[in-house]
PDB file of C-alpha atoms in Angstrom:
ATOM      1  CA  UNK L 112      10.611  10.332   0.634  1.00 67.00           C
ATOM      2  CA  UNK L 113       8.656   7.271  -0.490  1.00 69.00           C
ATOM      3  CA  UNK L 114       9.651   7.860  -4.112  1.00 71.00           C
ATOM      4  CA  UNK L 115      13.345   7.789  -3.182  1.00 77.00           C
ATOM      5  CA  UNK L 116      13.035   4.586  -1.157  1.00 80.00           C
ATOM      6  CA  UNK L 117      10.856   2.642  -3.583  1.00 83.00           C
ATOM      7  CA  UNK L 118      13.683   1.172  -5.665  1.00 81.00           C
ATOM      8  CA  UNK L 119      15.845   0.354  -2.625  1.00 86.00           C
ATOM      9  CA  UNK L 120      13.212  -1.143  -0.331  1.00 88.00           C
ATOM     10  CA  UNK L 121      10.441  -2.111  -2.738  1.00 88.00           C
ATOM     11  CA  UNK L 122       6.817  -1.195  -3.236  1.00 89.00           C
ATOM     12  CA  UNK L 123       5.312  -4.008  -1.202  1.00 91.00           C
ATOM     13  CA  UNK L 124       7.089  -3.281   2.110  1.00 91.00           C
ATOM     14  CA  UNK L 125       6.533   0.456   1.644  1.00 90.00           C
ATOM     15  CA  UNK L 126       2.833  -0.247   1.313  1.00 91.00           C
ATOM     16  CA  UNK L 127       2.128  -3.010   3.820  1.00 92.00           C
ATOM     17  CA  UNK L 128       4.287  -1.896   6.765  1.00 92.00           C
ATOM     18  CA  UNK L 129       3.187   1.768   6.893  1.00 91.00           C
ATOM     19  CA  UNK L 130      -0.448   0.668   6.696  1.00 93.00           C
ATOM     20  CA  UNK L 131       0.205  -1.747   9.571  1.00 94.00           C
ATOM     21  CA  UNK L 132       1.672   1.159  11.575  1.00 93.00           C
ATOM     22  CA  UNK L 133      -1.396   3.229  10.721  1.00 93.00           C
ATOM     23  CA  UNK L 134      -3.680   0.411  11.863  1.00 94.00           C
ATOM     24  CA  UNK L 135      -1.891   0.118  15.211  1.00 94.00           C
ATOM     25  CA  UNK L 136      -1.967   3.914  15.576  1.00 93.00           C
ATOM     26  CA  UNK L 137      -5.717   4.177  15.044  1.00 94.00           C
ATOM     27  CA  UNK L 138      -6.229   1.245  17.422  1.00 95.00           C
ATOM     28  CA  UNK L 139      -4.289   3.238  20.020  1.00 93.00           C
ATOM     29  CA  UNK L 140      -6.505   6.241  19.268  1.00 92.00           C
ATOM     30  CA  UNK L 141      -9.557   4.066  19.921  1.00 93.00           C
ATOM     31  CA  UNK L 142      -8.085   2.872  23.211  1.00 93.00           C
ATOM     32  CA  UNK L 143      -7.293   6.451  24.252  1.00 91.00           C
ATOM     33  CA  UNK L 144     -10.927   7.286  23.467  1.00 90.00           C
ATOM     34  CA  UNK L 145     -11.953   4.966  26.316  1.00 91.00           C
ATOM     35  CA  UNK L 146     -10.214   7.265  28.805  1.00 89.00           C
ATOM     36  CA  UNK L 147     -10.365  10.935  29.685  1.00 86.00           C
ATOM     37  CA  UNK L 148      -8.279  12.360  26.864  1.00 82.00           C
ATOM     38  CA  UNK L 149      -8.722  15.935  28.042  1.00 83.00           C
ATOM     39  CA  UNK L 150      -5.858  15.442  30.509  1.00 84.00           C
ATOM     40  CA  UNK L 151      -2.481  16.689  29.293  1.00 84.00           C
ATOM     41  CA  UNK L 152      -0.703  13.313  29.255  1.00 79.00           C
ATOM     42  CA  UNK L 153      -3.517  11.523  27.447  1.00 83.00           C
ATOM     43  CA  UNK L 154      -4.096  14.341  24.965  1.00 84.00           C
ATOM     44  CA  UNK L 155      -0.377  14.273  24.113  1.00 86.00           C
ATOM     45  CA  UNK L 156      -0.706  10.584  23.262  1.00 86.00           C
ATOM     46  CA  UNK L 157      -3.753  11.398  21.183  1.00 84.00           C
ATOM     47  CA  UNK L 158      -1.791  13.943  19.145  1.00 88.00           C
ATOM     48  CA  UNK L 159       1.193  11.585  18.804  1.00 91.00           C
ATOM     49  CA  UNK L 160      -0.837   8.667  17.450  1.00 90.00           C
ATOM     50  CA  UNK L 161      -2.854  10.934  15.156  1.00 89.00           C
ATOM     51  CA  UNK L 162       0.383  12.333  13.697  1.00 89.00           C
ATOM     52  CA  UNK L 163       1.893   8.855  13.384  1.00 88.00           C
ATOM     53  CA  UNK L 164      -1.191   7.559  11.573  1.00 87.00           C
ATOM     54  CA  UNK L 165      -1.184  10.537   9.211  1.00 86.00           C
ATOM     55  CA  UNK L 166       2.552  10.316   8.474  1.00 85.00           C
ATOM     56  CA  UNK L 167       2.591   6.573   7.815  1.00 83.00           C
ATOM     57  CA  UNK L 168      -0.512   6.661   5.614  1.00 83.00           C
ATOM     58  CA  UNK L 169       0.696   9.615   3.580  1.00 81.00           C
ATOM     59  CA  UNK L 170       3.901   7.870   2.560  1.00 73.00           C
ATOM     60  CA  UNK L 171       2.252   4.623   1.557  1.00 79.00           C
ATOM     61  CA  UNK L 172      -0.673   6.188  -0.272  1.00 82.00           C
ATOM     62  CA  UNK L 173       1.439   7.373  -3.185  1.00 81.00           C
ATOM     63  CA  UNK L 174       2.495   3.818  -4.031  1.00 86.00           C
ATOM     64  CA  UNK L 175      -1.095   2.916  -4.887  1.00 84.00           C
ATOM     65  CA  UNK L 176      -0.756   4.989  -8.042  1.00 85.00           C
ATOM     66  CA  UNK L 177       2.368   3.060  -9.046  1.00 85.00           C
ATOM     67  CA  UNK L 178       0.569  -0.254  -8.529  1.00 87.00           C
ATOM     68  CA  UNK L 179      -2.420   0.966 -10.545  1.00 86.00           C
ATOM     69  CA  UNK L 180      -0.111   1.898 -13.413  1.00 86.00           C
ATOM     70  CA  UNK L 181       2.213  -1.131 -13.354  1.00 86.00           C
ATOM     71  CA  UNK L 182       0.201  -4.212 -12.441  1.00 88.00           C
ATOM     72  CA  UNK L 183      -2.467  -4.399 -15.174  1.00 87.00           C
ATOM     73  CA  UNK L 184      -1.645  -6.095 -18.460  1.00 84.00           C
ATOM     74  CA  UNK L 185      -0.454  -3.736 -21.157  1.00 82.00           C
ATOM     75  CA  UNK L 186      -3.625  -4.049 -23.234  1.00 85.00           C
ATOM     76  CA  UNK L 187      -5.897  -3.437 -20.212  1.00 88.00           C
ATOM     77  CA  UNK L 188      -3.739  -0.908 -18.375  1.00 87.00           C
ATOM     78  CA  UNK L 189      -5.789   2.241 -19.058  1.00 89.00           C
ATOM     79  CA  UNK L 190      -9.139   0.652 -18.190  1.00 93.00           C
ATOM     80  CA  UNK L 191      -7.837  -1.152 -15.096  1.00 91.00           C
ATOM     81  CA  UNK L 192      -5.945   1.866 -13.762  1.00 89.00           C
ATOM     82  CA  UNK L 193      -8.967   4.082 -14.341  1.00 92.00           C
ATOM     83  CA  UNK L 194     -11.314   1.644 -12.615  1.00 94.00           C
ATOM     84  CA  UNK L 195      -9.006   1.111  -9.628  1.00 90.00           C
ATOM     85  CA  UNK L 196      -8.353   4.816  -9.103  1.00 90.00           C
ATOM     86  CA  UNK L 197     -12.044   5.674  -9.510  1.00 94.00           C
ATOM     87  CA  UNK L 198     -12.930   2.975  -6.950  1.00 94.00           C
ATOM     88  CA  UNK L 199     -10.287   4.296  -4.574  1.00 90.00           C
ATOM     89  CA  UNK L 200     -11.628   7.831  -4.873  1.00 93.00           C
ATOM     90  CA  UNK L 201     -15.232   6.681  -4.334  1.00 96.00           C
ATOM     91  CA  UNK L 202     -14.222   4.842  -1.163  1.00 94.00           C
ATOM     92  CA  UNK L 203     -12.304   7.925   0.015  1.00 91.00           C
ATOM     93  CA  UNK L 204     -15.353  10.072  -0.685  1.00 96.00           C
ATOM     94  CA  UNK L 205     -17.562   7.680   1.267  1.00 96.00           C
ATOM     95  CA  UNK L 206     -15.234   7.770   4.278  1.00 92.00           C
ATOM     96  CA  UNK L 207     -14.911  11.566   4.025  1.00 93.00           C
ATOM     97  CA  UNK L 208     -18.677  11.744   4.401  1.00 94.00           C
ATOM     98  CA  UNK L 209     -19.138   8.974   6.993  1.00 93.00           C
ATOM     99  CA  UNK L 210     -16.201   9.625   9.332  1.00 92.00           C
ATOM    100  CA  UNK L 211     -17.545  12.919  10.750  1.00 92.00           C
ATOM    101  CA  UNK L 212     -20.882  11.179  11.316  1.00 92.00           C
ATOM    102  CA  UNK L 213     -19.137   8.373  13.211  1.00 92.00           C
ATOM    103  CA  UNK L 214     -17.160  10.829  15.314  1.00 91.00           C
ATOM    104  CA  UNK L 215     -20.005  13.150  16.260  1.00 90.00           C
ATOM    105  CA  UNK L 216     -23.130  12.116  14.374  1.00 83.00           C
ATOM    106  CA  UNK L 217     -26.666  12.167  15.728  1.00 83.00           C
ATOM    107  CA  UNK L 218     -26.682   8.378  16.222  1.00 81.00           C
ATOM    108  CA  UNK L 219     -23.143   7.312  17.038  1.00 84.00           C
ATOM    109  CA  UNK L 220     -21.025   9.998  18.762  1.00 85.00           C
ATOM    110  CA  UNK L 221     -18.119   7.564  18.922  1.00 92.00           C
ATOM    111  CA  UNK L 222     -15.569  10.349  19.169  1.00 90.00           C
ATOM    112  CA  UNK L 223     -11.996   9.107  19.270  1.00 91.00           C
ATOM    113  CA  UNK L 224     -13.305   5.549  19.630  1.00 93.00           C
ATOM    114  CA  UNK L 225     -13.839   5.719  15.857  1.00 94.00           C
ATOM    115  CA  UNK L 226     -10.247   4.483  15.835  1.00 94.00           C
ATOM    116  CA  UNK L 227     -11.596   1.005  16.632  1.00 96.00           C
ATOM    117  CA  UNK L 228     -13.595   0.990  13.388  1.00 96.00           C
ATOM    118  CA  UNK L 229     -10.574   2.022  11.337  1.00 95.00           C
ATOM    119  CA  UNK L 230      -8.343  -0.458  13.171  1.00 97.00           C
ATOM    120  CA  UNK L 231     -10.748  -3.199  12.097  1.00 97.00           C
ATOM    121  CA  UNK L 232     -10.917  -2.101   8.472  1.00 95.00           C
ATOM    122  CA  UNK L 233      -7.168  -1.476   8.471  1.00 95.00           C
ATOM    123  CA  UNK L 234      -6.430  -4.960   9.790  1.00 97.00           C
ATOM    124  CA  UNK L 235      -8.494  -6.512   7.006  1.00 97.00           C
ATOM    125  CA  UNK L 236      -6.751  -4.312   4.414  1.00 94.00           C
ATOM    126  CA  UNK L 237      -3.254  -5.124   5.714  1.00 95.00           C
ATOM    127  CA  UNK L 238      -3.970  -8.875   5.681  1.00 96.00           C
ATOM    128  CA  UNK L 239      -5.345  -8.700   2.144  1.00 94.00           C
ATOM    129  CA  UNK L 240      -2.402  -6.564   0.988  1.00 93.00           C
ATOM    130  CA  UNK L 241       0.063  -8.989   2.589  1.00 94.00           C
ATOM    131  CA  UNK L 242      -1.263 -11.826   0.447  1.00 93.00           C
ATOM    132  CA  UNK L 243      -2.125 -10.124  -2.855  1.00 92.00           C
ATOM    133  CA  UNK L 244       0.414  -7.343  -3.427  1.00 92.00           C
ATOM    134  CA  UNK L 245       3.297  -8.551  -5.588  1.00 93.00           C
ATOM    135  CA  UNK L 246       6.724  -6.931  -5.525  1.00 92.00           C
ATOM    136  CA  UNK L 247       7.271  -5.359  -8.946  1.00 91.00           C
ATOM    137  CA  UNK L 248      10.099  -2.953  -8.203  1.00 89.00           C
ATOM    138  CA  UNK L 249      12.569  -2.766 -11.096  1.00 88.00           C
ATOM    139  CA  UNK L 250      10.350  -4.911 -13.321  1.00 90.00           C
ATOM    140  CA  UNK L 251       9.413  -3.992 -16.866  1.00 89.00           C
ATOM    141  CA  UNK L 252       5.803  -4.242 -18.070  1.00 88.00           C
ATOM    142  CA  UNK L 253       6.865  -7.233 -20.207  1.00 88.00           C
ATOM    143  CA  UNK L 254       8.259  -9.039 -17.155  1.00 92.00           C
ATOM    144  CA  UNK L 255       5.136  -8.338 -15.101  1.00 92.00           C
ATOM    145  CA  UNK L 256       2.893  -9.576 -17.918  1.00 91.00           C
ATOM    146  CA  UNK L 257       5.017 -12.731 -18.276  1.00 92.00           C
ATOM    147  CA  UNK L 258       4.792 -13.536 -14.567  1.00 93.00           C
ATOM    148  CA  UNK L 259       1.013 -13.148 -14.588  1.00 92.00           C
ATOM    149  CA  UNK L 260       0.700 -15.256 -17.760  1.00 92.00           C
ATOM    150  CA  UNK L 261       2.834 -18.004 -16.177  1.00 94.00           C
ATOM    151  CA  UNK L 262       0.722 -17.743 -13.002  1.00 94.00           C
ATOM    152  CA  UNK L 263       3.756 -17.142 -10.795  1.00 94.00           C
ATOM    153  CA  UNK L 264       2.772 -16.960  -7.126  1.00 93.00           C
ATOM    154  CA  UNK L 265       2.440 -13.273  -6.201  1.00 90.00           C
ATOM    155  CA  UNK L 266       4.781 -13.709  -3.239  1.00 89.00           C
ATOM    156  CA  UNK L 267       7.498 -15.065  -5.577  1.00 93.00           C
ATOM    157  CA  UNK L 268       7.525 -12.146  -8.025  1.00 92.00           C
ATOM    158  CA  UNK L 269      10.520 -10.535  -6.329  1.00 91.00           C
ATOM    159  CA  UNK L 270      12.989 -13.359  -7.006  1.00 92.00           C
ATOM    160  CA  UNK L 271      11.470 -14.895 -10.133  1.00 94.00           C
ATOM    161  CA  UNK L 272      13.789 -14.917 -13.157  1.00 94.00           C
ATOM    162  CA  UNK L 273      11.761 -14.114 -16.258  1.00 94.00           C
ATOM    163  CA  UNK L 274      12.426 -15.143 -19.851  1.00 93.00           C
ATOM    164  CA  UNK L 275      13.170 -11.478 -20.557  1.00 86.00           C
ATOM    165  CA  UNK L 276      15.907 -11.478 -17.902  1.00 89.00           C
ATOM    166  CA  UNK L 277      17.291 -14.812 -19.128  1.00 91.00           C
ATOM    167  CA  UNK L 278      17.401 -13.552 -22.725  1.00 89.00           C
ATOM    168  CA  UNK L 279      19.091 -10.297 -21.641  1.00 86.00           C
ATOM    169  CA  UNK L 280      21.702 -12.244 -19.650  1.00 87.00           C
ATOM    170  CA  UNK L 281      22.398 -14.486 -22.655  1.00 89.00           C
ATOM    171  CA  UNK L 282      22.765 -11.435 -24.917  1.00 89.00           C
ATOM    172  CA  UNK L 283      25.125  -9.807 -22.420  1.00 86.00           C
ATOM    173  CA  UNK L 284      27.178 -12.995 -22.181  1.00 86.00           C
ATOM    174  CA  UNK L 285      27.406 -13.303 -25.986  1.00 85.00           C
ATOM    175  CA  UNK L 286      28.484  -9.661 -26.298  1.00 84.00           C
ATOM    176  CA  UNK L 287      31.108 -10.120 -23.605  1.00 81.00           C
ATOM    177  CA  UNK L 288      32.357 -13.266 -25.358  1.00 77.00           C
ATOM    178  CA  UNK L 289      32.649 -11.515 -28.758  1.00 78.00           C
ATOM    179  CA  UNK L 290      34.556  -8.597 -27.226  1.00 72.00           C
ATOM    180  CA  UNK L 291      37.122 -10.910 -25.617  1.00 69.00           C
ATOM    181  CA  UNK L 292      37.599 -13.056 -28.737  1.00 59.00           C
TER     182      UNK L 292
END
């Protein structure tokens, strides 16, 4: 579903907003962990927020691969994409190992309250993403490179008119003029 919406909505909103929903969901899981979640009503909330967190994260996660492939400069694309994806996988591996220990480890036994930890890390990630993720939907690699070279503010990528776009518009106008003459 994310792939179909990317060109209509954009990569940035499809990344930041689902991660914000995930962060709120895991915060709610942490709060539920402070109560007796073995009761039917509370356990239903637990399942709901766990499903919501999983659904929202799953959709947004696929966009990370698009960012890794599109954002780096053409000449550095392979190295940068490889480094970013390797880093992402190492962090995922670390959390895959540490999360069970946080939930029911010999020292912590946080249980569902582990949601507080992930709400904290998620909040930091959402704030960082809000400020550093540019919108590059429907941009060519040449346009993205140009905007980085001209040091265009990342938040202004969406509406910035590049030299490539200006040149294409001029070419289109000249072609239209020659066809009418």
